PDB file of N, CA and C in Angstrom:
ATOM      1  N   MET Z   1      82.096  92.985 106.628  1.00  0.00           N
ATOM      2  CA  MET Z   1      83.255  93.224 107.393  1.00  0.00           C
ATOM      3  C   MET Z   1      84.346  92.272 107.183  1.00  0.00           C
ATOM      4  N   LYS Z   2      84.001  91.003 106.686  1.00  0.00           N
ATOM      5  CA  LYS Z   2      85.028  90.095 106.583  1.00  0.00           C
ATOM      6  C   LYS Z   2      85.907  90.421 105.152  1.00  0.00           C
ATOM      7  N   VAL Z   3      85.164  91.052 104.191  1.00  0.00           N
ATOM      8  CA  VAL Z   3      85.978  91.521 103.161  1.00  0.00           C
ATOM      9  C   VAL Z   3      87.035  92.534 103.502  1.00  0.00           C
ATOM     10  N   LYS Z   4      86.508  93.468 104.303  1.00  0.00           N
ATOM     11  CA  LYS Z   4      87.476  94.426 104.608  1.00  0.00           C
ATOM     12  C   LYS Z   4      88.591  94.039 105.382  1.00  0.00           C
ATOM     13  N   HIS Z   5      88.568  93.023 106.234  1.00  0.00           N
ATOM     14  CA  HIS Z   5      89.683  92.336 106.924  1.00  0.00           C
ATOM     15  C   HIS Z   5      90.612  91.723 105.812  1.00  0.00           C
ATOM     16  N   ARG Z   6      90.096  90.880 104.890  1.00  0.00           N
ATOM     17  CA  ARG Z   6      90.839  90.294 103.858  1.00  0.00           C
ATOM     18  C   ARG Z   6      91.625  91.329 103.057  1.00  0.00           C
ATOM     19  N   PHE Z   7      91.009  92.424 102.729  1.00  0.00           N
ATOM     20  CA  PHE Z   7      91.634  93.666 101.907  1.00  0.00           C
ATOM     21  C   PHE Z   7      92.827  94.225 102.801  1.00  0.00           C
ATOM     22  N   GLU Z   8      92.605  94.361 104.215  1.00  0.00           N
ATOM     23  CA  GLU Z   8      93.523  94.807 105.019  1.00  0.00           C
ATOM     24  C   GLU Z   8      94.756  93.892 105.076  1.00  0.00           C
ATOM     25  N   THR Z   9      94.507  92.615 105.221  1.00  0.00           N
ATOM     26  CA  THR Z   9      95.614  91.671 105.279  1.00  0.00           C
ATOM     27  C   THR Z   9      96.251  91.671 103.979  1.00  0.00           C
ATOM     28  N   TRP Z  10      95.694  91.765 102.719  1.00  0.00           N
ATOM     29  CA  TRP Z  10      96.335  91.652 101.536  1.00  0.00           C
ATOM     30  C   TRP Z  10      97.075  93.020 101.289  1.00  0.00           C
ATOM     31  N   ARG Z  11      96.743  94.014 101.773  1.00  0.00           N
ATOM     32  CA  ARG Z  11      97.424  95.390 101.734  1.00  0.00           C
ATOM     33  C   ARG Z  11      98.541  95.277 102.491  1.00  0.00           C
ATOM     34  N   THR Z  12      98.530  94.799 103.721  1.00  0.00           N
ATOM     35  CA  THR Z  12      99.570  94.603 104.705  1.00  0.00           C
ATOM     36  C   THR Z  12     100.733  93.744 104.174  1.00  0.00           C
ATOM     37  N   THR Z  13     100.270  92.676 103.452  1.00  0.00           N
ATOM     38  CA  THR Z  13     101.238  91.652 102.745  1.00  0.00           C
ATOM     39  C   THR Z  13     101.822  92.407 101.615  1.00  0.00           C
ATOM     40  N   VAL Z  14     101.199  92.972 100.726  1.00  0.00           N
ATOM     41  CA  VAL Z  14     101.815  93.613  99.670  1.00  0.00           C
ATOM     42  C   VAL Z  14     102.818  94.700 100.060  1.00  0.00           C
ATOM     43  N   VAL Z  15     102.470  95.407 101.033  1.00  0.00           N
ATOM     44  CA  VAL Z  15     103.289  96.556 101.423  1.00  0.00           C
ATOM     45  C   VAL Z  15     104.656  96.069 102.060  1.00  0.00           C
ATOM     46  N   SER Z  16     104.469  94.964 102.848  1.00  0.00           N
ATOM     47  CA  SER Z  16     105.558  94.352 103.542  1.00  0.00           C
ATOM     48  C   SER Z  16     106.584  93.894 102.573  1.00  0.00           C
ATOM     49  N   ARG Z  17     106.022  93.125 101.474  1.00  0.00           N
ATOM     50  CA  ARG Z  17     106.808  92.631 100.329  1.00  0.00           C
ATOM     51  C   ARG Z  17     107.420  93.573  99.527  1.00  0.00           C
ATOM     52  N   MET Z  18     106.894  94.857  99.365  1.00  0.00           N
ATOM     53  CA  MET Z  18     107.397  95.967  98.626  1.00  0.00           C
ATOM     54  C   MET Z  18     108.449  96.705  99.562  1.00  0.00           C
ATOM     55  N   ARG Z  19     108.450  96.760 100.708  1.00  0.00           N
ATOM     56  CA  ARG Z  19     109.286  97.552 101.503  1.00  0.00           C
ATOM     57  C   ARG Z  19     110.021  96.633 102.477  1.00  0.00           C
ATOM     58  N   GLY Z  20     109.786  95.226 102.607  1.00  0.00           N
ATOM     59  CA  GLY Z  20     110.604  94.509 103.721  1.00  0.00           C
ATOM     60  C   GLY Z  20     111.719  93.949 102.941  1.00  0.00           C
ATOM     61  N   LYS Z  21     112.231  93.052 103.971  1.00  0.00           N
ATOM     62  CA  LYS Z  21     113.653  92.387 103.511  1.00  0.00           C
ATOM     63  C   LYS Z  21     113.514  91.433 102.337  1.00  0.00           C
ATOM     64  N   GLY Z  22     112.252  90.968 102.217  1.00  0.00           N
ATOM     65  CA  GLY Z  22     112.103  89.950 101.045  1.00  0.00           C
ATOM     66  C   GLY Z  22     111.800  90.552  99.687  1.00  0.00           C
ATOM     67  N   ARG Z  23     111.846  91.908  99.523  1.00  0.00           N
ATOM     68  CA  ARG Z  23     111.336  92.629  98.329  1.00  0.00           C
ATOM     69  C   ARG Z  23     112.121  92.303  97.114  1.00  0.00           C
ATOM     70  N   ASP Z  24     113.483  91.785  97.164  1.00  0.00           N
ATOM     71  CA  ASP Z  24     114.078  91.310  96.032  1.00  0.00           C
ATOM     72  C   ASP Z  24     114.039  89.934  95.913  1.00  0.00           C
ATOM     73  N   SER Z  25     113.426  89.188  96.351  1.00  0.00           N
ATOM     74  CA  SER Z  25     113.181  87.746  96.566  1.00  0.00           C
ATOM     75  C   SER Z  25     112.968  87.301  94.975  1.00  0.00           C
ATOM     76  N   GLY Z  26     113.851  86.599  94.618  1.00  0.00           N
ATOM     77  CA  GLY Z  26     113.846  85.987  93.132  1.00  0.00           C
ATOM     78  C   GLY Z  26     114.665  86.710  92.118  1.00  0.00           C
ATOM     79  N   ALA Z  27     115.076  87.940  92.575  1.00  0.00           N
ATOM     80  CA  ALA Z  27     115.810  88.952  91.584  1.00  0.00           C
ATOM     81  C   ALA Z  27     117.195  88.089  91.343  1.00  0.00           C
ATOM     82  N   GLY Z  28     117.779  87.471  92.184  1.00  0.00           N
ATOM     83  CA  GLY Z  28     118.987  86.973  92.004  1.00  0.00           C
ATOM     84  C   GLY Z  28     119.061  85.845  90.922  1.00  0.00           C
ATOM     85  N   PHE Z  29     118.016  85.132  90.983  1.00  0.00           N
ATOM     86  CA  PHE Z  29     117.716  84.175  89.752  1.00  0.00           C
ATOM     87  C   PHE Z  29     117.783  84.719  88.376  1.00  0.00           C
ATOM     88  N   VAL Z  30     116.787  85.805  88.442  1.00  0.00           N
ATOM     89  CA  VAL Z  30     116.746  86.541  87.103  1.00  0.00           C
ATOM     90  C   VAL Z  30     117.883  87.193  86.588  1.00  0.00           C
ATOM     91  N   GLU Z  31     118.619  87.776  87.590  1.00  0.00           N
ATOM     92  CA  GLU Z  31     119.977  88.468  87.039  1.00  0.00           C
ATOM     93  C   GLU Z  31     120.914  87.340  86.791  1.00  0.00           C
ATOM     94  N   TYR Z  32     121.018  86.217  87.504  1.00  0.00           N
ATOM     95  CA  TYR Z  32     121.944  85.147  87.021  1.00  0.00           C
ATOM     96  C   TYR Z  32     121.461  84.576  85.691  1.00  0.00           C
ATOM     97  N   ALA Z  33     120.191  84.417  85.214  1.00  0.00           N
ATOM     98  CA  ALA Z  33     119.625  83.683  84.048  1.00  0.00           C
ATOM     99  C   ALA Z  33     120.182  84.836  83.063  1.00  0.00           C
ATOM    100  N   GLY Z  34     119.923  86.133  83.289  1.00  0.00           N
ATOM    101  CA  GLY Z  34     120.278  87.151  82.249  1.00  0.00           C
ATOM    102  C   GLY Z  34     121.871  87.066  81.868  1.00  0.00           C
ATOM    103  N   ILE Z  35     122.696  86.958  82.923  1.00  0.00           N
ATOM    104  CA  ILE Z  35     123.985  86.991  82.756  1.00  0.00           C
ATOM    105  C   ILE Z  35     124.401  85.688  81.821  1.00  0.00           C
ATOM    106  N   MET Z  36     123.865  84.499  82.333  1.00  0.00           N
ATOM    107  CA  MET Z  36     124.046  83.292  81.408  1.00  0.00           C
ATOM    108  C   MET Z  36     123.697  83.432  80.035  1.00  0.00           C
ATOM    109  N   ILE Z  37     122.554  84.196  79.645  1.00  0.00           N
ATOM    110  CA  ILE Z  37     122.209  84.394  78.340  1.00  0.00           C
ATOM    111  C   ILE Z  37     123.087  85.205  77.648  1.00  0.00           C
ATOM    112  N   ILE Z  38     123.669  86.280  78.258  1.00  0.00           N
ATOM    113  CA  ILE Z  38     124.615  87.233  77.640  1.00  0.00           C
ATOM    114  C   ILE Z  38     125.945  86.465  77.421  1.00  0.00           C
ATOM    115  N   VAL Z  39     126.577  85.708  78.214  1.00  0.00           N
ATOM    116  CA  VAL Z  39     127.594  84.830  78.157  1.00  0.00           C
ATOM    117  C   VAL Z  39     127.580  83.727  77.038  1.00  0.00           C
ATOM    118  N   ALA Z  40     126.372  83.130  76.989  1.00  0.00           N
ATOM    119  CA  ALA Z  40     126.058  82.152  76.031  1.00  0.00           C
ATOM    120  C   ALA Z  40     126.254  82.868  74.489  1.00  0.00           C
ATOM    121  N   GLY Z  41     125.551  84.043  74.437  1.00  0.00           N
ATOM    122  CA  GLY Z  41     125.640  84.811  73.406  1.00  0.00           C
ATOM    123  C   GLY Z  41     126.905  85.094  72.755  1.00  0.00           C
ATOM    124  N   ILE Z  42     127.846  85.511  73.786  1.00  0.00           N
ATOM    125  CA  ILE Z  42     129.102  86.006  73.304  1.00  0.00           C
ATOM    126  C   ILE Z  42     129.917  84.809  72.746  1.00  0.00           C
ATOM    127  N   PHE Z  43     129.609  83.639  73.263  1.00  0.00           N
ATOM    128  CA  PHE Z  43     130.445  82.401  73.030  1.00  0.00           C
ATOM    129  C   PHE Z  43     129.827  81.988  71.486  1.00  0.00           C
ATOM    130  N   VAL Z  44     128.556  82.178  71.318  1.00  0.00           N
ATOM    131  CA  VAL Z  44     128.064  81.862  70.073  1.00  0.00           C
ATOM    132  C   VAL Z  44     128.527  82.875  68.971  1.00  0.00           C
ATOM    133  N   MET Z  45     128.635  83.966  69.233  1.00  0.00           N
ATOM    134  CA  MET Z  45     129.071  85.023  68.249  1.00  0.00           C
ATOM    135  C   MET Z  45     130.630  84.810  68.067  1.00  0.00           C
ATOM    136  N   ILE Z  46     131.450  84.331  69.044  1.00  0.00           N
ATOM    137  CA  ILE Z  46     132.758  84.174  68.802  1.00  0.00           C
ATOM    138  C   ILE Z  46     132.914  82.905  67.934  1.00  0.00           C
ATOM    139  N   ASP Z  47     132.019  81.985  68.069  1.00  0.00           N
ATOM    140  CA  ASP Z  47     132.102  80.683  67.268  1.00  0.00           C
ATOM    141  C   ASP Z  47     131.772  81.043  65.913  1.00  0.00           C
ATOM    142  N   GLY Z  48     130.698  81.845  65.843  1.00  0.00           N
ATOM    143  CA  GLY Z  48     129.972  82.017  64.443  1.00  0.00           C
ATOM    144  C   GLY Z  48     130.967  82.991  63.509  1.00  0.00           C
ATOM    145  N   LEU Z  49     131.677  83.735  64.109  1.00  0.00           N
ATOM    146  CA  LEU Z  49     132.458  84.739  63.402  1.00  0.00           C
ATOM    147  C   LEU Z  49     133.966  83.994  63.203  1.00  0.00           C
ATOM    148  N   GLY Z  50     134.199  82.785  63.711  1.00  0.00           N
ATOM    149  CA  GLY Z  50     135.480  82.183  63.507  1.00  0.00           C
ATOM    150  C   GLY Z  50     136.706  82.722  64.210  1.00  0.00           C
ATOM    151  N   LEU Z  51     136.263  83.459  65.439  1.00  0.00           N
ATOM    152  CA  LEU Z  51     137.317  84.128  66.239  1.00  0.00           C
ATOM    153  C   LEU Z  51     138.018  83.154  67.253  1.00  0.00           C
ATOM    154  N   ASP Z  52     137.530  81.991  67.349  1.00  0.00           N
ATOM    155  CA  ASP Z  52     138.150  81.261  68.281  1.00  0.00           C
ATOM    156  C   ASP Z  52     139.598  80.937  68.097  1.00  0.00           C
ATOM    157  N   GLY Z  53     140.050  80.643  66.856  1.00  0.00           N
ATOM    158  CA  GLY Z  53     141.372  80.399  66.439  1.00  0.00           C
ATOM    159  C   GLY Z  53     142.214  81.677  66.724  1.00  0.00           C
ATOM    160  N   ALA Z  54     141.782  82.839  66.498  1.00  0.00           N
ATOM    161  CA  ALA Z  54     142.508  83.998  66.491  1.00  0.00           C
ATOM    162  C   ALA Z  54     142.646  84.302  67.994  1.00  0.00           C
ATOM    163  N   ILE Z  55     141.666  84.012  68.729  1.00  0.00           N
ATOM    164  CA  ILE Z  55     141.759  84.463  70.144  1.00  0.00           C
ATOM    165  C   ILE Z  55     142.806  83.433  70.947  1.00  0.00           C
ATOM    166  N   SER Z  56     142.735  82.000  70.641  1.00  0.00           N
ATOM    167  CA  SER Z  56     143.493  81.168  71.368  1.00  0.00           C
ATOM    168  C   SER Z  56     144.996  81.436  70.837  1.00  0.00           C
ATOM    169  N   GLY Z  57     145.287  81.803  69.623  1.00  0.00           N
ATOM    170  CA  GLY Z  57     146.508  82.109  69.008  1.00  0.00           C
ATOM    171  C   GLY Z  57     147.110  83.378  69.824  1.00  0.00           C
ATOM    172  N   ALA Z  58     146.310  84.518  69.999  1.00  0.00           N
ATOM    173  CA  ALA Z  58     146.588  85.611  70.664  1.00  0.00           C
ATOM    174  C   ALA Z  58     147.073  85.301  72.110  1.00  0.00           C
ATOM    175  N   ILE Z  59     146.321  84.429  72.782  1.00  0.00           N
ATOM    176  CA  ILE Z  59     146.570  84.165  74.166  1.00  0.00           C
ATOM    177  C   ILE Z  59     147.999  83.382  74.340  1.00  0.00           C
ATOM    178  N   MET Z  60     148.148  82.305  73.274  1.00  0.00           N
ATOM    179  CA  MET Z  60     149.386  81.549  73.301  1.00  0.00           C
ATOM    180  C   MET Z  60     150.400  82.558  72.967  1.00  0.00           C
ATOM    181  N   ASP Z  61     150.468  83.624  72.249  1.00  0.00           N
ATOM    182  CA  ASP Z  61     151.321  84.310  72.033  1.00  0.00           C
ATOM    183  C   ASP Z  61     151.779  85.294  73.227  1.00  0.00           C
ATOM    184  N   ALA Z  62     150.744  85.587  73.866  1.00  0.00           N
ATOM    185  CA  ALA Z  62     150.973  86.394  75.207  1.00  0.00           C
ATOM    186  C   ALA Z  62     151.517  85.524  76.198  1.00  0.00           C
ATOM    187  N   VAL Z  63     151.282  84.413  76.445  1.00  0.00           N
ATOM    188  CA  VAL Z  63     151.803  83.371  77.280  1.00  0.00           C
ATOM    189  C   VAL Z  63     153.180  83.042  77.149  1.00  0.00           C
ATOM    190  N   GLU Z  64     153.445  82.859  75.824  1.00  0.00           N
ATOM    191  CA  GLU Z  64     154.950  82.691  75.438  1.00  0.00           C
ATOM    192  C   GLU Z  64     155.625  83.977  75.596  1.00  0.00           C
ATOM    193  N   THR Z  65     155.234  85.044  75.464  1.00  0.00           N
ATOM    194  CA  THR Z  65     156.005  86.411  75.808  1.00  0.00           C
ATOM    195  C   THR Z  65     156.191  86.273  77.140  1.00  0.00           C
ATOM    196  N   VAL Z  66     155.349  86.060  78.055  1.00  0.00           N
ATOM    197  CA  VAL Z  66     155.362  86.080  79.527  1.00  0.00           C
ATOM    198  C   VAL Z  66     156.403  85.217  79.965  1.00  0.00           C
ATOM    199  N   ILE Z  67     156.420  83.965  79.424  1.00  0.00           N
ATOM    200  CA  ILE Z  67     157.369  82.929  80.042  1.00  0.00           C
ATOM    201  C   ILE Z  67     158.594  83.075  79.348  1.00  0.00           C
ATOM    202  N   GLY Z  68     158.926  83.833  78.237  1.00  0.00           N
ATOM    203  CA  GLY Z  68     160.133  83.778  77.704  1.00  0.00           C
ATOM    204  C   GLY Z  68     160.250  83.056  76.449  1.00  0.00           C
ATOM    205  N   GLY Z  69     159.344  82.199  76.032  1.00  0.00           N
ATOM    206  CA  GLY Z  69     159.364  81.467  74.986  1.00  0.00           C
ATOM    207  C   GLY Z  69     159.276  81.988  73.524  1.00  0.00           C
ATOM    208  N   GLY Z  70     158.589  83.286  73.497  1.00  0.00           N
ATOM    209  CA  GLY Z  70     158.280  83.949  72.357  1.00  0.00           C
ATOM    210  C   GLY Z  70     159.463  84.678  71.715  1.00  0.00           C
ATOM    211  N   GLY Z  71     159.383  84.864  70.478  1.00  0.00           N
ATOM    212  CA  GLY Z  71     160.467  85.511  69.753  1.00  0.00           C
ATOM    213  C   GLY Z  71     159.993  86.786  69.214  1.00  0.00           C
TER     214      GLY Z  71
END
């Protein structure tokens, strides 16, 4: 009888975690970590391809155009 009670308690806990308000508990951290890995990969790719100078030059040209300093 005691085993059946433990199983019922376990089942109730699992069902409440799957359907309850805490069902996504911890998902935010996993999503945040995934985004950080993607962003880090983009920075490594930009640095590895040597695009950092080209990107900063393009940004500087755009800023000069906006403020009227570009020719």
